[in-house]
mmCIF file of C-alpha atoms in Angstrom:
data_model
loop_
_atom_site.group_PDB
_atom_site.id
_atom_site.type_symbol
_atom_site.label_atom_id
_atom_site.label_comp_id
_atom_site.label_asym_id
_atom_site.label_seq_id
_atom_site.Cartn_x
_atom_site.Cartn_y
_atom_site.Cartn_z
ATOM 1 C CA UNK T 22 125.780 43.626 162.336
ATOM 2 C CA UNK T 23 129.476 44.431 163.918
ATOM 3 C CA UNK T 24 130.304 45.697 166.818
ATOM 4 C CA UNK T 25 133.825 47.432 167.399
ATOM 5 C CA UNK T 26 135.975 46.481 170.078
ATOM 6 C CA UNK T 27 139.224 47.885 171.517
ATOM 7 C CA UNK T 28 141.424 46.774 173.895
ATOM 8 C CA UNK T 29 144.815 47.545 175.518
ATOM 9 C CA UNK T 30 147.818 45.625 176.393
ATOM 10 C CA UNK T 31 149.325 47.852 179.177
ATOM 11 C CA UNK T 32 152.189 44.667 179.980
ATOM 12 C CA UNK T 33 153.775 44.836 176.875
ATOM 13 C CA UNK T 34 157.192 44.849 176.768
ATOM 14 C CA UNK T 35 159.556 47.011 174.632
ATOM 15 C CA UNK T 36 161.518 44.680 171.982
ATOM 16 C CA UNK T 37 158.730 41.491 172.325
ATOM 17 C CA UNK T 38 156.527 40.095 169.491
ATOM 18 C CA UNK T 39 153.094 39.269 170.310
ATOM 19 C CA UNK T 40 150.267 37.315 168.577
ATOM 20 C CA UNK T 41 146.490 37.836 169.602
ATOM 21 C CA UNK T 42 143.029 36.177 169.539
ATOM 22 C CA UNK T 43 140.008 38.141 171.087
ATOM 23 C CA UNK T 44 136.625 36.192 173.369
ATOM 24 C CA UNK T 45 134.015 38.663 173.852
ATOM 25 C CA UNK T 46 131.940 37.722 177.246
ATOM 26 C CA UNK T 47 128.929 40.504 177.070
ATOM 27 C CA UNK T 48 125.568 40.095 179.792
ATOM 28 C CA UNK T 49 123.017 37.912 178.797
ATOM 29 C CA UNK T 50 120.050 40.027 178.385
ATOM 30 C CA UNK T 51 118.134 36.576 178.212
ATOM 31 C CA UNK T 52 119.229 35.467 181.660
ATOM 32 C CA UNK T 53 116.151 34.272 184.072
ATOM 33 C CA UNK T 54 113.902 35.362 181.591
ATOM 34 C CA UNK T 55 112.954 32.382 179.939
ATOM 35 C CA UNK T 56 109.443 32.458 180.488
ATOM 36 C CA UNK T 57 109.888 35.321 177.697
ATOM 37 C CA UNK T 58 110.691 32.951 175.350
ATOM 38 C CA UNK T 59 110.102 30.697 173.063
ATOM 39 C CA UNK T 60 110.405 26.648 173.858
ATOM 40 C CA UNK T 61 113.574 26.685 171.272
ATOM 41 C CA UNK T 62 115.219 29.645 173.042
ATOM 42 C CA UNK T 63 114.699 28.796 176.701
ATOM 43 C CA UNK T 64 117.950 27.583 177.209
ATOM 44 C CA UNK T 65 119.407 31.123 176.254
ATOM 45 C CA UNK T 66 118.262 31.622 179.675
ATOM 46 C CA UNK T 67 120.417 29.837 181.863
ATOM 47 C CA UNK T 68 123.558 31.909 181.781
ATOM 48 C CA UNK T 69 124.785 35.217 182.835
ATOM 49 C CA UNK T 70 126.635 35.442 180.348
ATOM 50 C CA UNK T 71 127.121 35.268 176.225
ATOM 51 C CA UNK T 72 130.280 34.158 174.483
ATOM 52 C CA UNK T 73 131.406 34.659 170.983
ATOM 53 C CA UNK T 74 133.437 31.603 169.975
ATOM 54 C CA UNK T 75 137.433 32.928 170.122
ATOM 55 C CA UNK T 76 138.913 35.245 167.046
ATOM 56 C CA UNK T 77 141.928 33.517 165.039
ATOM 57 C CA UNK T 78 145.015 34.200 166.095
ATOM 58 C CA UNK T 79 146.394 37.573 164.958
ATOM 59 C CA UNK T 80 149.617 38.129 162.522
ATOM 60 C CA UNK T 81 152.806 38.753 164.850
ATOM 61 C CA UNK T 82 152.663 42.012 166.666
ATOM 62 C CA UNK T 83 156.578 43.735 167.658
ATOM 63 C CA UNK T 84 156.406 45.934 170.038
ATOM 64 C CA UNK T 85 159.080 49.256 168.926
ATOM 65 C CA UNK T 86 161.104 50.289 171.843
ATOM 66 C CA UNK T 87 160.036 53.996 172.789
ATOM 67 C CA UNK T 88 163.361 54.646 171.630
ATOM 68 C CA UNK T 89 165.496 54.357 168.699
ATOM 69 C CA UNK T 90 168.708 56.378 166.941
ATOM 70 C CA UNK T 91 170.341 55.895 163.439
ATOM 71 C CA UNK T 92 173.622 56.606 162.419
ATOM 72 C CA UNK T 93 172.928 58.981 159.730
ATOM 73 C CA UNK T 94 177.068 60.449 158.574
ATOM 74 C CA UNK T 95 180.306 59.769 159.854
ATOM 75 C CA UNK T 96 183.517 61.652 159.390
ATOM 76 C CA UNK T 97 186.533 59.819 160.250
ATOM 77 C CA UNK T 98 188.833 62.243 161.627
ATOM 78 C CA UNK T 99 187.194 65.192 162.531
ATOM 79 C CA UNK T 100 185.638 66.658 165.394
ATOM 80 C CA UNK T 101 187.327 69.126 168.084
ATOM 81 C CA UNK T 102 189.791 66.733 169.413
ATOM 82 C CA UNK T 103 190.353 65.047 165.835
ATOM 83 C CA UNK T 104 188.706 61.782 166.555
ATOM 84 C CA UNK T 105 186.056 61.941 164.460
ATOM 85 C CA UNK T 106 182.476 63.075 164.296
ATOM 86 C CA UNK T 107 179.131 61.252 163.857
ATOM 87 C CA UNK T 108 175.404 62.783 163.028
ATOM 88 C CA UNK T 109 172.828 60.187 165.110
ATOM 89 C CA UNK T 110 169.179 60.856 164.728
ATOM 90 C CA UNK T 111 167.116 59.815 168.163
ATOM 91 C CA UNK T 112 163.451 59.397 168.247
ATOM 92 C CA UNK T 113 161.539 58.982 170.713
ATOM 93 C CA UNK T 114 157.708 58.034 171.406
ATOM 94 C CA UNK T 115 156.232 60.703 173.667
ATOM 95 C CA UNK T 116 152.828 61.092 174.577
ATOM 96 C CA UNK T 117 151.861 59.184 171.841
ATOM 97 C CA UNK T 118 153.747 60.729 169.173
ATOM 98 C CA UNK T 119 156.961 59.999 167.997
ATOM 99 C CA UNK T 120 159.662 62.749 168.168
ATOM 100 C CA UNK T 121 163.025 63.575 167.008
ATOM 101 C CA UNK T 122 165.822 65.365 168.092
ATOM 102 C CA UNK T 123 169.450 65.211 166.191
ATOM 103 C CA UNK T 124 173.008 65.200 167.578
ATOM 104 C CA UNK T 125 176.374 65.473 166.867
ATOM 105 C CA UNK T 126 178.547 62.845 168.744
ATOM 106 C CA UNK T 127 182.372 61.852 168.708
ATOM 107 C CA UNK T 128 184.141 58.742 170.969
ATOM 108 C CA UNK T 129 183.032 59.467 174.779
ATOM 109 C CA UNK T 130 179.695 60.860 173.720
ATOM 110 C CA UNK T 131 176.598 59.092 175.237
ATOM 111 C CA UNK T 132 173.974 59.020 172.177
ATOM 112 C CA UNK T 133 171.137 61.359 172.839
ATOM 113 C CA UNK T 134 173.224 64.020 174.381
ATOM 114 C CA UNK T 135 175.145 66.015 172.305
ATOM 115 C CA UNK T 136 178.388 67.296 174.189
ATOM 116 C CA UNK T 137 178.159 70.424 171.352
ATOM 117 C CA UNK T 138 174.123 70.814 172.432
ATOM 118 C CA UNK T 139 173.376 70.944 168.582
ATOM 119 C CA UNK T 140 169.578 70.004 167.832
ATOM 120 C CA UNK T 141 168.090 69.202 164.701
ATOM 121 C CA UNK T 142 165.235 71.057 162.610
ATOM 122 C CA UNK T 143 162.107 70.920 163.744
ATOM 123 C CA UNK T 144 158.758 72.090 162.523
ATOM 124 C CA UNK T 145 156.688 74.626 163.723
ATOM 125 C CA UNK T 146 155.376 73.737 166.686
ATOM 126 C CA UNK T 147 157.086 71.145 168.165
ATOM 127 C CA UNK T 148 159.418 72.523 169.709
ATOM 128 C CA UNK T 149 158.083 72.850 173.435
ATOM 129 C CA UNK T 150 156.589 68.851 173.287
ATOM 130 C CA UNK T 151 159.877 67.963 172.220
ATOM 131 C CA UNK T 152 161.612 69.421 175.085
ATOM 132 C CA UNK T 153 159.786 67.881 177.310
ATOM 133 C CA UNK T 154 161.024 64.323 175.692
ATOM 134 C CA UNK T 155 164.154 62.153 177.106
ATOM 135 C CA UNK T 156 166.388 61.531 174.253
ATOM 136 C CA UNK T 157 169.167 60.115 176.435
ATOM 137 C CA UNK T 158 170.233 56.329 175.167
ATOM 138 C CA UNK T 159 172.364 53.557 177.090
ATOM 139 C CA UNK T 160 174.727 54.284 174.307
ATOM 140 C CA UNK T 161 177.930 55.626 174.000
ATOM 141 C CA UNK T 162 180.272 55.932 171.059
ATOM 142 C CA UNK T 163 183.576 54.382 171.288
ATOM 143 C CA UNK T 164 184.911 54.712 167.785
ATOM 144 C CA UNK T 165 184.623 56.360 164.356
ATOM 145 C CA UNK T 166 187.178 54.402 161.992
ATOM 146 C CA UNK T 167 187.695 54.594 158.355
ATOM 147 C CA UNK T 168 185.715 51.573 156.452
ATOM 148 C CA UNK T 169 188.507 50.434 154.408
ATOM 149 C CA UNK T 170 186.608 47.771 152.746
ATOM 150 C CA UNK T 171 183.325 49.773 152.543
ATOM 151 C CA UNK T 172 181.222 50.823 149.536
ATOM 152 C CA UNK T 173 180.371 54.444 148.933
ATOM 153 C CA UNK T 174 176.850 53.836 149.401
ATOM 154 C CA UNK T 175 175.102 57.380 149.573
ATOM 155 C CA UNK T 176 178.251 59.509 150.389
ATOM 156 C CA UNK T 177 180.322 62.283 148.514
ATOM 157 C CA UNK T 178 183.951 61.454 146.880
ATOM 158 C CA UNK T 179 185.339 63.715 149.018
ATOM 159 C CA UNK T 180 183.685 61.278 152.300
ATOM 160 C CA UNK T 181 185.553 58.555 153.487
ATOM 161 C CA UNK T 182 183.627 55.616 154.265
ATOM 162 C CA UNK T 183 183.192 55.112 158.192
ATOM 163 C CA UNK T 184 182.214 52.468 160.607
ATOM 164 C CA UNK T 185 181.062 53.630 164.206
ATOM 165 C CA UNK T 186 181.687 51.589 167.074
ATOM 166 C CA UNK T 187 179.313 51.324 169.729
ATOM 167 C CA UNK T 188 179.041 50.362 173.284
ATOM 168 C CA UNK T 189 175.951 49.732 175.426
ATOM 169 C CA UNK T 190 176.590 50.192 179.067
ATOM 170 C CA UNK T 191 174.350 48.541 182.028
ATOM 171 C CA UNK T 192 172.124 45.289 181.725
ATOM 172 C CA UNK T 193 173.050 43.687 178.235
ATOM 173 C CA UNK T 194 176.233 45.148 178.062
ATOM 174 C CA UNK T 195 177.629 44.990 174.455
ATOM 175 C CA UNK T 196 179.546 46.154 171.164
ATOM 176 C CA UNK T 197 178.170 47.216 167.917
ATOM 177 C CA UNK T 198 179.294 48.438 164.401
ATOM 178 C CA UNK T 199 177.484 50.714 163.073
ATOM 179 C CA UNK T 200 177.626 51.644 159.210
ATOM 180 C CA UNK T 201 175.895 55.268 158.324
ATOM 181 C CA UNK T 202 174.973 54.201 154.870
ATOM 182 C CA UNK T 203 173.096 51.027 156.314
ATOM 183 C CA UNK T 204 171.295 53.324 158.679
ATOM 184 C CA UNK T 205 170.254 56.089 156.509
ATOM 185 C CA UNK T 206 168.738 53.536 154.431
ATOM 186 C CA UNK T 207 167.378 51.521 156.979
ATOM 187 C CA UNK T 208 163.503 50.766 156.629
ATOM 188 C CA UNK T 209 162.637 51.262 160.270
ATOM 189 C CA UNK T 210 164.283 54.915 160.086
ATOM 190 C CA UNK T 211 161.677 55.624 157.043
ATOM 191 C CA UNK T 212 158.884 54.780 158.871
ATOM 192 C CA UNK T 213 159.561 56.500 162.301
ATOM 193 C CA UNK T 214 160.543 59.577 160.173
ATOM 194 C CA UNK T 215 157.400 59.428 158.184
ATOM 195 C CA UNK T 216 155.265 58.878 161.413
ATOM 196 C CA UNK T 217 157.140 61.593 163.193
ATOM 197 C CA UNK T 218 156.243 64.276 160.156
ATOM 198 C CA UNK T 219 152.799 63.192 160.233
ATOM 199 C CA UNK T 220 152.547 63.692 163.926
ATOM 200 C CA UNK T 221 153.674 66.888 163.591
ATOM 201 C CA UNK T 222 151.913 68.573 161.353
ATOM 202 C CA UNK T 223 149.280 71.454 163.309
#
C-alpha cells in the first residue's frame, strides 16, 4: 500500500534552511482506455497523467556546510615564537562521509593547514580517503589571549583560560572569538564526531 520515493536537491546551498512538500505525477495506466472500464471509472481515462494530492510541508531542513572546525584547547603563550598555540579540529564531508583531520595553529596560521604538518589520529583505514580531502578553511587565526574573565570550563589548573581570535578573509570578511571550552562542548562537534566514527568503521 506505500510506495517509496526519493529525491535529490542538487541546488542546495551550504548554510540555507529548507522546508519540503512532495506531488507525485506517475502515467495513467487508465489513459484512452476507457472502454475498459466501468461507467463510474471512465473519467480515469481522460488524462495522461495521475496526481497524488501534495505532502505537508516538511520540518525545517539546514543544510551543514561541507566544512566545519572547532576550537578544541588553547594555550596562551606558547608555541615556537611564544604567541600562543591552538588545537582546531576540521571536518570535512567527502564523498559522502564526513572526515577529520586535526591541527595545531598559532596567529598567522590559516585553519586547516597546520604550519607544524601535525595530523590527528585516525582509524584504520582512513587514512588514504582522508588524504584525498581539502581541509583548508577561509580562516586564519589572529589571536590567542588569556580569558581573564573566563570560567575553567573543562580545563586543568595549571591551563589558563583562552579566547582565540579569528579572521575570515574573502567574501564575508569578518572577526570572531572563539572560546575552546564552548567548542569542545558544542553539540554540532558531537554529532559530526559521532558521524565521522561511524563512517569509519571497515
Amino acid at each position: 500500500q506505500q510506495v517509496l520515493v526519493w529525491a535529490h536537491d542538487i541546488d542546495v546551498k551550504p548554510g540555507a534552511t529548507y522546508r519540503y512538500r512532495a506531488q507525485l505525477r506517475v502515467y495513467n495506466p487508465f489513459f484512452t482506455r476507457a472502454r475498459q472500464l466501468v461507467k463510474e471509472q471512465t473519467d480515469l481515462a481522460s488524462s495522461a497523467v495521475m496526481e497524488s494530492p501534495a505532502s505537508d510541508w516538511s520540518q525545517p531542513i539546514e543544510v551543514a556546510p561541507p566544512v566545519e572546525f572547532f576550537l578544541v584547547r588553547a594555550n596562551p603563550g606558547e608555541g615556537p615564537l611564544g604567541l600562543g598555540s591552538a588545537r582546531v579540529e576540521v571536518y570535512r564531508l567527502h564523498d559522502g562521509k564526513w572526515r577529520l583531520e586535526e591541527f595545531t595553529v598559532s596567529p598567522g596560521d590559516r585553519i586547516g593547514r597546520g604550519m607544524d604538518g601535525s595530523r590527528g589520529p585516525r582509524r584504520d583505514g582512513q587514512e588514504a580517503a582522508a588524504g584525498r580531502a581539502d581541509f583548508t578553511t577561509e580562516w586564519y587565526v589572529v589571536d590567542i589571549v588569556e580569558d581573564q574573565t573566563g570560567e575553567r570550563r573543562g580545563i586543568s589548573e595549571t591551563q589558563k583560560p583562552a579566547l582565540v581570535i579569528l579572521e575570515r578573509l574573502g567574501d564575508g570578511q569578518r572577526i570572531e572569538l572563539r572560546e575552546p571550552a564552548r567548542d569542545s562542548a558544542n553539540e554540532q562537534r558531537r554529532r559530526l564526531n559521532r558521524d565521522w566514527r561511524l563512517g569509519s568503521i571497515g
